[in-house]
Amino acid sequence: MRNEREGPGKGGFQTRPSTDNRQPTTDNRQQMNNTNNPSLSSWLPVPPGSDFPIQNIPFGIILTKDLSPRAASRIGDTVIDLYSLAALGYFHDFHIEPDVFLSSSLNNFISLGKPTWRAVRNRLSELFEARNSFLRDRVKDHSTILVDIQDVEMLLPVKVGDYTDFYSSIEHATNVGIMFRDPANALLPNWKHIPVGYHGRSSSIVVSGTPVHRPKGQTKADDAELPEFGPSKQVDFELEMAFIAGKSTSLGESVPVRDAEEYIFGLVLFNDLSARDIQKWEYVPLGPFLGKNFGSVASPWVVTLDALEPFRVQGPKQEPAVLPYLQTSGERNLNIQLDVLIRPEGGAEHLVSHSNFKFMYWNMAQQLAHQTVNGCNINVGDMYASGTISGPTPDSFGSMMEIAWKGTKPVGMPDGSERKFIHDNDTVIMRGYAEREGLRIGFGEVTTRILPAK
Ligand code: CA
């Protein structure tokens, strides 16, 4: 008989079957850890096609009518309260204070370092694995630890200190160059040498489901002599993914490109809303300002790089060669399918784009190496958005500006209406998932309803 006082880390897992004979059959890459094993299943129910099988184990912040904000994970439609799990001793051998999970952001947990987040994720994989009866049979703990997804409100997973928006899709940068500058020289001379970006604003980053008012501001029509003030007529989405810094640096320190992924906690879907008419009038000479900071919306579950490991792919060939501090080798892109849908008020969802994160010209390691090469410090919880993720074909463009090509090719909606940009009370929905040989790791969705100007 097992001693009840014995914690799960000290022999409590001896009921777990050996996994030595369950090496991945699809790939021999050494970095693949056992949590990715496609043959794993959970004793928690996972609906077919779920983004959240036991191989995902994302992190987020939940709130319920009974529970204060706290860190959580998710398998299928069941939310796992990490504070309660810690308080009941299931992480006792990691020496984590349970209170680190009792927070309205993941920042304190992330600050414990990658070995700790990895250990927690691995422990969740073990505890909820179908053949492990340890927690499954401790039914009295279930009502404390497990919450139905219907009963939780998701909060923004991190407190974002700083936000950078890159511009790393060559298809997007080329489309913008063709539309607004010179089709013959669509890319500016620096574009293939620098992961171009700008410092955005973190105060207006909100979680999925938060409605955003149409911004007001200055615009100037091409044929007008003077600018006017009023609601933007060109509210757009930008299909992006954002990574979250998992490790801080000191001022003066640079993150070497080869180590950069060690500084990444995980990724979210990101809708970087933009007002094109405001942007167009204001952006010369210092770049985006009020056209880009009235709302950027993140999905609530942070999916770790460990979970995404099986979906690595080679990025586009970089020609000309980049400077040594930006050179990477191996599979640095991620094959994540991305959909954008628009749902008019009272109407049905309509797919307007199907893109993929794998198209990015600059990878995340290069972005972070460049961000810090001058000695700029970074902090846990910082957010780094990819820039609009456009693919090579018009059905894979990542913004309405490109899809409707500056308004010249309006998108027909099922209700007979047309869209050049986003209308009041439209909801923009972005979904993302990676899928390979029966294993699907998803992000859920990021939804944003555009309300009329205040
Ligand atoms: Ca952007």
Short mmCIF file of C-alpha atoms and ligand atoms in Angstrom, two decimals:
data_model
loop_
_atom_site.label_atom_id
_atom_site.label_comp_id
_atom_site.label_asym_id
_atom_site.label_seq_id
_atom_site.Cartn_x
_atom_site.Cartn_y
_atom_site.Cartn_z
CA MET A 1 0.00 0.00 0.00
CA ARG A 2 1.19 3.45 -0.79
CA ASN A 3 1.52 5.80 2.11
CA GLU A 4 -1.10 8.53 1.65
CA ARG A 5 1.26 11.16 2.97
CA GLU A 6 3.76 10.33 0.33
CA GLY A 7 3.63 12.98 -2.36
CA PRO A 8 3.14 12.22 -6.00
CA GLY A 9 6.77 12.90 -6.82
CA LYS A 10 8.14 10.41 -4.33
CA GLY A 11 6.96 7.07 -5.56
CA GLY A 12 3.47 8.35 -6.16
CA PHE A 13 4.05 7.93 -9.85
CA GLN A 14 5.23 4.38 -9.67
CA THR A 15 1.83 3.33 -10.89
CA ARG A 16 2.71 5.09 -14.11
CA PRO A 17 3.69 2.69 -16.86
CA SER A 18 7.21 2.88 -18.18
CA THR A 19 7.35 5.06 -21.23
CA ASP A 20 10.71 3.80 -22.44
CA ASN A 21 9.06 1.64 -25.05
CA ARG A 22 6.92 4.50 -26.34
CA GLN A 23 9.40 6.49 -28.34
CA PRO A 24 7.86 8.60 -31.09
CA THR A 25 7.47 6.55 -34.21
CA THR A 26 7.03 9.51 -36.54
CA ASP A 27 10.29 11.28 -35.93
CA ASN A 28 13.62 10.62 -34.35
CA ARG A 29 14.52 14.19 -33.53
CA GLN A 30 16.05 14.18 -30.11
CA GLN A 31 14.29 17.26 -28.84
CA MET A 32 10.88 15.63 -29.02
CA ASN A 33 9.87 14.96 -25.47
CA ASN A 34 7.45 12.36 -24.27
CA THR A 35 4.64 14.86 -23.72
CA ASN A 36 4.37 15.08 -27.54
CA ASN A 37 3.90 11.34 -27.98
CA PRO A 38 0.87 11.01 -30.30
CA SER A 39 -0.15 7.77 -28.60
CA LEU A 40 -0.79 9.45 -25.24
CA SER A 41 -4.39 9.86 -24.19
CA SER A 42 -5.99 11.31 -21.09
CA TRP A 43 -8.51 9.99 -18.58
CA LEU A 44 -10.19 13.39 -19.00
CA PRO A 45 -12.56 13.49 -21.98
CA VAL A 46 -11.16 15.12 -25.12
CA PRO A 47 -13.75 15.80 -27.87
CA PRO A 48 -12.71 14.77 -31.39
CA GLY A 49 -10.85 17.58 -33.17
CA SER A 50 -10.13 19.40 -29.89
CA ASP A 51 -7.25 21.88 -29.90
CA PHE A 52 -6.38 20.74 -26.39
CA PRO A 53 -5.43 17.07 -26.25
CA ILE A 54 -3.07 15.91 -23.48
CA GLN A 55 -0.13 16.70 -25.79
CA ASN A 56 -0.92 20.44 -25.64
CA ILE A 57 -1.10 21.45 -21.96
CA PRO A 58 -1.17 25.25 -22.43
CA PHE A 59 -1.10 27.85 -19.66
CA GLY A 60 -3.61 30.61 -18.99
CA ILE A 61 -5.31 32.66 -16.27
CA ILE A 62 -8.87 31.86 -15.23
CA LEU A 63 -11.50 33.54 -13.11
CA THR A 64 -14.76 31.96 -11.94
CA LYS A 65 -17.62 33.17 -9.76
CA ASP A 66 -16.08 31.20 -6.89
CA LEU A 67 -12.38 31.39 -7.65
CA SER A 68 -10.08 34.40 -7.71
CA PRO A 69 -7.75 34.75 -10.72
CA ARG A 70 -5.24 31.91 -10.96
CA ALA A 71 -3.05 29.98 -13.35
CA ALA A 72 -4.62 27.05 -15.14
CA SER A 73 -4.14 24.52 -17.89
CA ARG A 74 -6.65 22.72 -20.02
CA ILE A 75 -7.29 19.24 -21.42
CA GLY A 76 -10.30 18.95 -23.72
CA ASP A 77 -12.99 21.15 -22.19
CA THR A 78 -11.74 20.64 -18.64
CA VAL A 79 -9.75 23.40 -16.96
CA ILE A 80 -7.08 22.40 -14.44
CA ASP A 81 -6.61 24.78 -11.50
CA LEU A 82 -2.84 24.85 -10.96
CA TYR A 83 -3.04 26.64 -7.62
CA SER A 84 -5.26 23.92 -6.16
CA LEU A 85 -3.09 21.21 -7.68
CA ALA A 86 -0.02 22.80 -6.08
CA ALA A 87 -1.79 23.39 -2.76
CA LEU A 88 -2.76 19.70 -2.64
CA GLY A 89 0.91 18.75 -3.01
CA TYR A 90 1.02 17.49 -6.58
CA PHE A 91 4.07 19.68 -7.35
CA HIS A 92 5.64 19.37 -3.89
CA ASP A 93 8.95 18.05 -5.18
CA PHE A 94 9.44 21.11 -7.41
CA HIS A 95 9.61 23.46 -4.39
CA ILE A 96 7.07 25.85 -5.93
CA GLU A 97 5.10 28.04 -3.54
CA PRO A 98 1.43 27.42 -4.50
CA ASP A 99 0.84 31.18 -4.27
CA VAL A 100 2.87 31.67 -7.46
CA PHE A 101 -0.21 30.34 -9.27
CA LEU A 102 -2.64 32.55 -7.34
CA SER A 103 -2.17 35.58 -9.54
CA SER A 104 -3.88 37.52 -12.31
CA SER A 105 -0.91 36.85 -14.60
CA LEU A 106 1.52 34.05 -15.38
CA ASN A 107 4.53 36.36 -14.95
CA ASN A 108 5.62 35.06 -11.52
CA PHE A 109 5.29 31.47 -12.66
CA ILE A 110 7.21 32.17 -15.87
CA SER A 111 9.94 33.90 -13.84
CA LEU A 112 10.68 30.58 -12.09
CA GLY A 113 12.44 29.56 -15.31
CA LYS A 114 12.14 27.07 -18.11
CA PRO A 115 13.14 23.99 -16.05
CA THR A 116 10.16 24.72 -13.77
CA TRP A 117 7.55 25.34 -16.48
CA ARG A 118 8.77 22.26 -18.28
CA ALA A 119 8.58 20.20 -15.09
CA VAL A 120 5.03 21.42 -14.38
CA ARG A 121 3.90 20.66 -17.90
CA ASN A 122 5.53 17.23 -17.79
CA ARG A 123 3.86 16.55 -14.42
CA LEU A 124 0.44 17.48 -15.85
CA SER A 125 1.08 15.10 -18.74
CA GLU A 126 1.85 12.33 -16.24
CA LEU A 127 -1.03 13.05 -13.86
CA PHE A 128 -3.70 13.11 -16.55
CA GLU A 129 -2.39 10.28 -18.73
CA ALA A 130 -4.99 7.59 -19.23
CA ARG A 131 -2.99 4.76 -17.71
CA ASN A 132 -2.00 6.70 -14.60
CA SER A 133 -4.55 6.06 -11.87
CA PHE A 134 -2.87 8.22 -9.21
CA LEU A 135 -5.01 11.36 -9.55
CA ARG A 136 -7.76 9.69 -11.53
CA ASP A 137 -8.65 7.56 -8.50
CA ARG A 138 -8.37 10.40 -5.98
CA VAL A 139 -11.87 11.46 -6.85
CA LYS A 140 -12.19 13.68 -3.78
CA ASP A 141 -9.58 16.03 -5.29
CA HIS A 142 -11.34 16.36 -8.63
CA SER A 143 -13.94 18.91 -7.56
CA THR A 144 -11.13 21.11 -6.19
CA ILE A 145 -8.86 20.86 -9.20
CA LEU A 146 -11.13 20.54 -12.22
CA VAL A 147 -13.45 23.20 -13.64
CA ASP A 148 -15.67 23.04 -16.72
CA ILE A 149 -14.54 25.46 -19.44
CA GLN A 150 -18.11 26.83 -19.51
CA ASP A 151 -17.68 28.10 -15.96
CA VAL A 152 -14.50 30.11 -16.43
CA GLU A 153 -13.71 33.53 -17.73
CA MET A 154 -10.30 33.74 -19.38
CA LEU A 155 -8.08 36.71 -18.56
CA LEU A 156 -5.07 38.06 -20.44
CA PRO A 157 -2.44 35.43 -19.58
CA VAL A 158 0.47 37.78 -18.89
CA LYS A 159 1.07 41.29 -17.71
CA VAL A 160 2.69 42.76 -20.80
CA GLY A 161 5.42 45.23 -19.96
CA ASP A 162 6.60 45.90 -23.48
CA TYR A 163 5.20 45.06 -26.87
CA THR A 164 7.09 44.89 -30.15
CA ASP A 165 5.39 44.43 -33.50
CA PHE A 166 7.57 42.95 -36.22
CA TYR A 167 6.94 43.02 -39.96
CA SER A 168 8.37 39.64 -40.84
CA SER A 169 6.18 38.22 -43.62
CA ILE A 170 7.79 38.82 -47.00
CA GLU A 171 4.45 38.36 -48.75
CA HIS A 172 2.80 40.99 -46.53
CA ALA A 173 5.66 43.48 -46.85
CA THR A 174 5.67 42.95 -50.62
CA ASN A 175 1.90 43.45 -50.90
CA VAL A 176 2.07 46.68 -48.88
CA GLY A 177 5.01 47.88 -51.00
CA ILE A 178 3.12 47.18 -54.22
CA MET A 179 -0.05 48.90 -53.02
CA PHE A 180 1.47 52.00 -51.43
CA ARG A 181 4.90 52.55 -52.92
CA ASP A 182 6.54 51.06 -55.99
CA PRO A 183 5.57 47.68 -57.48
CA ALA A 184 9.04 47.41 -59.05
CA ASN A 185 10.78 47.93 -55.69
CA ALA A 186 8.16 46.66 -53.30
CA LEU A 187 10.58 45.77 -50.50
CA LEU A 188 12.59 48.58 -48.95
CA PRO A 189 16.39 48.08 -49.13
CA ASN A 190 16.70 47.12 -45.44
CA TRP A 191 13.95 44.50 -45.39
CA LYS A 192 16.00 41.38 -46.13
CA HIS A 193 18.75 42.46 -43.74
CA ILE A 194 16.80 43.54 -40.65
CA PRO A 195 13.77 41.94 -38.94
CA VAL A 196 11.96 45.28 -39.17
CA GLY A 197 9.77 46.18 -36.22
CA TYR A 198 8.53 49.00 -34.02
CA HIS A 199 7.78 49.44 -30.34
CA GLY A 200 4.03 49.22 -29.86
CA ARG A 201 1.86 49.97 -26.87
CA SER A 202 1.08 47.37 -24.20
CA SER A 203 -1.77 49.16 -22.37
CA SER A 204 -4.26 48.33 -25.12
CA ILE A 205 -3.45 44.61 -25.42
CA VAL A 206 -6.59 42.75 -24.33
CA VAL A 207 -7.77 39.16 -24.18
CA SER A 208 -9.99 37.47 -26.74
CA GLY A 209 -13.65 38.38 -26.34
CA THR A 210 -12.97 41.98 -25.32
CA PRO A 211 -14.96 44.24 -27.66
CA VAL A 212 -13.08 47.17 -29.17
CA HIS A 213 -14.60 50.50 -30.16
CA ARG A 214 -13.94 51.86 -33.64
CA PRO A 215 -11.23 54.47 -33.15
CA LYS A 216 -11.62 58.14 -34.00
CA GLY A 217 -8.83 60.24 -35.36
CA GLN A 218 -7.37 62.34 -38.12
CA THR A 219 -7.58 61.11 -41.66
CA LYS A 220 -7.01 62.78 -45.00
CA ALA A 221 -8.50 61.54 -48.24
CA ASP A 222 -6.14 61.64 -51.23
CA ASP A 223 -8.26 64.29 -52.96
CA ALA A 224 -8.80 66.42 -49.84
CA GLU A 225 -6.76 69.48 -49.10
CA LEU A 226 -7.01 69.25 -45.31
CA PRO A 227 -7.41 66.41 -42.80
CA GLU A 228 -10.70 65.71 -41.07
CA PHE A 229 -11.59 64.21 -37.69
CA GLY A 230 -14.02 61.34 -37.12
CA PRO A 231 -14.46 57.60 -36.80
CA SER A 232 -12.02 55.53 -38.86
CA LYS A 233 -13.61 54.17 -42.06
CA GLN A 234 -10.92 51.53 -42.52
CA VAL A 235 -10.71 49.34 -39.42
CA ASP A 236 -8.76 46.22 -40.31
CA PHE A 237 -7.46 43.07 -38.61
CA GLU A 238 -3.90 41.82 -38.80
CA LEU A 239 -3.50 38.05 -38.55
CA GLU A 240 -0.47 37.52 -36.32
CA MET A 241 1.06 35.26 -33.74
CA ALA A 242 2.92 36.62 -30.74
CA PHE A 243 5.55 35.01 -28.56
CA ILE A 244 5.91 35.79 -24.87
CA ALA A 245 9.32 36.34 -23.28
CA GLY A 246 10.12 33.69 -20.70
CA LYS A 247 13.34 35.16 -19.36
CA SER A 248 14.55 38.67 -18.60
CA THR A 249 17.86 40.25 -19.58
CA SER A 250 19.86 43.15 -18.17
CA LEU A 251 20.43 46.42 -19.96
CA GLY A 252 23.48 45.98 -22.18
CA GLU A 253 22.99 42.24 -22.61
CA SER A 254 22.17 40.64 -25.97
CA VAL A 255 20.41 37.32 -26.55
CA PRO A 256 22.51 35.24 -28.96
CA VAL A 257 20.43 33.92 -31.82
CA ARG A 258 21.41 30.31 -31.03
CA ASP A 259 19.99 30.64 -27.48
CA ALA A 260 16.98 32.78 -28.32
CA GLU A 261 14.35 30.04 -28.10
CA GLU A 262 15.37 29.49 -24.46
CA TYR A 263 13.94 32.96 -23.81
CA ILE A 264 10.50 32.14 -25.25
CA PHE A 265 7.73 30.89 -22.96
CA GLY A 266 5.13 30.23 -25.63
CA LEU A 267 2.84 31.63 -28.29
CA VAL A 268 -0.65 33.06 -28.68
CA LEU A 269 -2.81 34.10 -31.60
CA PHE A 270 -2.82 37.84 -32.02
CA ASN A 271 -5.21 40.20 -33.81
CA ASP A 272 -3.33 43.46 -34.16
CA LEU A 273 -6.20 45.79 -35.07
CA SER A 274 -5.31 48.66 -37.37
CA ALA A 275 -7.07 51.76 -38.68
CA ARG A 276 -5.63 52.10 -42.16
CA ASP A 277 -6.88 55.63 -42.86
CA ILE A 278 -5.44 56.97 -39.59
CA GLN A 279 -2.24 55.00 -40.17
CA LYS A 280 -1.80 56.32 -43.69
CA TRP A 281 -1.96 59.98 -42.66
CA GLU A 282 0.16 59.73 -39.50
CA TYR A 283 2.92 57.24 -40.24
CA VAL A 284 5.44 59.50 -42.00
CA PRO A 285 8.10 60.00 -40.69
CA LEU A 286 8.06 58.07 -37.41
CA GLY A 287 5.86 55.08 -38.19
CA PRO A 288 2.67 53.62 -36.69
CA PHE A 289 1.02 55.48 -33.80
CA LEU A 290 -2.71 55.96 -33.08
CA GLY A 291 -3.79 53.82 -36.04
CA LYS A 292 -2.31 50.77 -34.30
CA ASN A 293 -2.78 51.17 -30.54
CA PHE A 294 -6.55 51.21 -29.99
CA GLY A 295 -6.72 47.45 -29.38
CA SER A 296 -4.60 44.37 -30.00
CA VAL A 297 -6.20 41.11 -28.99
CA ALA A 298 -4.51 37.93 -27.75
CA SER A 299 -5.86 34.38 -27.40
CA PRO A 300 -6.02 33.27 -23.76
CA TRP A 301 -4.04 29.99 -23.78
CA VAL A 302 -0.27 30.18 -24.16
CA VAL A 303 0.98 27.15 -26.07
CA THR A 304 4.59 26.27 -25.18
CA LEU A 305 7.41 25.64 -27.62
CA ASP A 306 7.65 22.15 -26.10
CA ALA A 307 4.10 21.44 -27.29
CA LEU A 308 4.89 22.81 -30.76
CA GLU A 309 8.14 20.88 -31.18
CA PRO A 310 6.67 18.26 -33.59
CA PHE A 311 5.58 21.00 -35.98
CA ARG A 312 8.93 22.59 -36.77
CA VAL A 313 9.64 23.22 -40.44
CA GLN A 314 12.33 24.94 -42.44
CA GLY A 315 11.72 28.63 -43.09
CA PRO A 316 12.12 30.33 -46.47
CA LYS A 317 15.69 30.56 -47.78
CA GLN A 318 17.16 33.92 -46.82
CA GLU A 319 18.88 35.47 -49.81
CA PRO A 320 21.11 37.48 -49.54
CA ALA A 321 22.67 35.86 -46.48
CA VAL A 322 21.92 37.70 -43.26
CA LEU A 323 24.59 39.07 -40.93
CA PRO A 324 26.21 36.51 -38.60
CA TYR A 325 24.31 37.65 -35.49
CA LEU A 326 21.06 36.71 -37.27
CA GLN A 327 22.13 33.41 -38.80
CA THR A 328 20.15 30.35 -37.76
CA SER A 329 20.15 26.78 -38.96
CA GLY A 330 17.71 23.93 -38.73
CA GLU A 331 13.93 24.01 -38.58
CA ARG A 332 13.05 27.36 -36.99
CA ASN A 333 9.56 27.94 -38.39
CA LEU A 334 6.35 26.36 -37.15
CA ASN A 335 3.66 24.82 -39.34
CA ILE A 336 0.56 26.38 -37.77
CA GLN A 337 -2.56 26.72 -39.90
CA LEU A 338 -4.39 29.98 -39.40
CA ASP A 339 -7.94 30.94 -40.33
CA VAL A 340 -9.65 34.32 -40.21
CA LEU A 341 -13.44 34.55 -40.25
CA ILE A 342 -15.85 37.48 -40.10
CA ARG A 343 -19.24 37.12 -38.42
CA PRO A 344 -21.67 40.00 -39.05
CA GLU A 345 -24.16 40.76 -36.29
CA GLY A 346 -26.75 37.99 -36.30
CA GLY A 347 -25.04 36.30 -39.26
CA ALA A 348 -22.87 33.29 -39.95
CA GLU A 349 -19.08 33.06 -39.82
CA HIS A 350 -17.45 33.54 -43.20
CA LEU A 351 -13.87 32.46 -43.92
CA VAL A 352 -11.85 35.32 -45.41
CA SER A 353 -8.29 33.96 -45.08
CA HIS A 354 -6.43 30.70 -44.60
CA SER A 355 -2.74 31.30 -43.92
CA ASN A 356 0.14 29.61 -42.12
CA PHE A 357 2.78 30.73 -39.62
CA LYS A 358 5.37 28.72 -41.58
CA PHE A 359 5.51 31.44 -44.27
CA MET A 360 7.41 33.87 -41.99
CA TYR A 361 10.67 35.06 -43.57
CA TRP A 362 12.22 36.02 -40.22
CA ASN A 363 11.93 33.48 -37.41
CA MET A 364 11.37 34.19 -33.71
CA ALA A 365 15.01 33.54 -32.76
CA GLN A 366 16.13 36.15 -35.27
CA GLN A 367 13.53 38.62 -34.04
CA LEU A 368 14.65 38.28 -30.42
CA ALA A 369 18.36 38.38 -31.31
CA HIS A 370 17.75 41.56 -33.27
CA GLN A 371 15.57 43.11 -30.56
CA THR A 372 18.42 42.75 -28.03
CA VAL A 373 21.52 43.13 -30.22
CA ASN A 374 21.93 46.77 -29.20
CA GLY A 375 21.66 45.92 -25.50
CA CYS A 376 17.94 46.63 -25.15
CA ASN A 377 16.71 44.66 -22.12
CA ILE A 378 13.64 42.43 -22.16
CA ASN A 379 11.35 41.25 -19.38
CA VAL A 380 9.26 38.19 -18.66
CA GLY A 381 5.80 38.70 -20.13
CA ASP A 382 6.90 40.98 -22.96
CA MET A 383 5.02 40.29 -26.17
CA TYR A 384 6.58 40.05 -29.63
CA ALA A 385 4.11 39.96 -32.50
CA SER A 386 5.11 38.49 -35.83
CA GLY A 387 3.56 41.11 -38.06
CA THR A 388 0.76 40.26 -40.44
CA ILE A 389 1.10 36.68 -41.66
CA SER A 390 0.30 36.63 -45.36
CA GLY A 391 0.83 33.62 -47.59
CA PRO A 392 1.67 33.63 -51.30
CA THR A 393 -1.90 33.50 -52.64
CA PRO A 394 -4.74 36.03 -52.25
CA ASP A 395 -6.80 33.58 -50.16
CA SER A 396 -3.95 33.49 -47.63
CA PHE A 397 -3.46 37.23 -47.13
CA GLY A 398 -3.56 38.30 -43.48
CA SER A 399 -5.40 41.63 -43.58
CA MET A 400 -8.49 43.08 -45.28
CA MET A 401 -6.30 45.75 -46.87
CA GLU A 402 -4.61 42.96 -48.85
CA ILE A 403 -7.59 40.61 -49.26
CA ALA A 404 -9.76 43.40 -50.72
CA TRP A 405 -6.65 44.97 -52.29
CA LYS A 406 -7.13 48.55 -51.05
CA GLY A 407 -10.89 48.25 -51.51
CA THR A 408 -10.73 47.28 -55.19
CA LYS A 409 -11.80 43.66 -54.59
CA PRO A 410 -14.54 43.63 -51.93
CA VAL A 411 -15.27 40.34 -50.21
CA GLY A 412 -18.82 39.02 -50.71
CA MET A 413 -20.51 37.85 -47.51
CA PRO A 414 -23.19 35.11 -47.26
CA ASP A 415 -25.85 37.73 -46.40
CA GLY A 416 -25.18 39.58 -49.67
CA SER A 417 -23.23 42.42 -48.09
CA GLU A 418 -19.62 43.25 -48.99
CA ARG A 419 -16.55 43.94 -46.90
CA LYS A 420 -13.59 46.12 -47.77
CA PHE A 421 -12.81 46.61 -44.09
CA ILE A 422 -14.55 45.68 -40.81
CA HIS A 423 -18.06 47.02 -40.16
CA ASP A 424 -19.48 48.00 -36.79
CA ASN A 425 -20.68 44.94 -34.83
CA ASP A 426 -18.71 42.53 -37.01
CA THR A 427 -16.83 39.93 -35.01
CA VAL A 428 -13.40 38.92 -36.30
CA ILE A 429 -12.44 35.36 -35.39
CA MET A 430 -8.96 33.90 -35.75
CA ARG A 431 -8.22 30.24 -35.17
CA GLY A 432 -4.91 28.41 -35.30
CA TYR A 433 -3.75 24.83 -34.99
CA ALA A 434 -0.89 22.58 -35.94
CA GLU A 435 -1.72 19.09 -37.17
CA ARG A 436 0.45 16.18 -38.11
CA GLU A 437 -0.23 12.47 -38.31
CA GLY A 438 -3.30 12.59 -36.12
CA LEU A 439 -1.83 14.93 -33.50
CA ARG A 440 -3.52 18.32 -33.33
CA ILE A 441 -2.23 21.10 -31.09
CA GLY A 442 -4.36 24.22 -31.25
CA PHE A 443 -4.65 27.69 -29.83
CA GLY A 444 -8.42 27.93 -29.65
CA GLU A 445 -9.45 31.29 -31.00
CA VAL A 446 -9.15 35.02 -30.64
CA THR A 447 -12.43 36.86 -31.21
CA THR A 448 -12.99 40.60 -31.39
CA ARG A 449 -16.24 42.47 -31.89
CA ILE A 450 -15.88 45.95 -33.30
CA LEU A 451 -18.30 48.33 -31.59
CA PRO A 452 -19.36 51.70 -33.03
CA ALA A 453 -17.11 54.65 -32.19
CA LYS A 454 -17.69 55.98 -28.68
CA CA B 1 0.97 44.40 -36.68
#
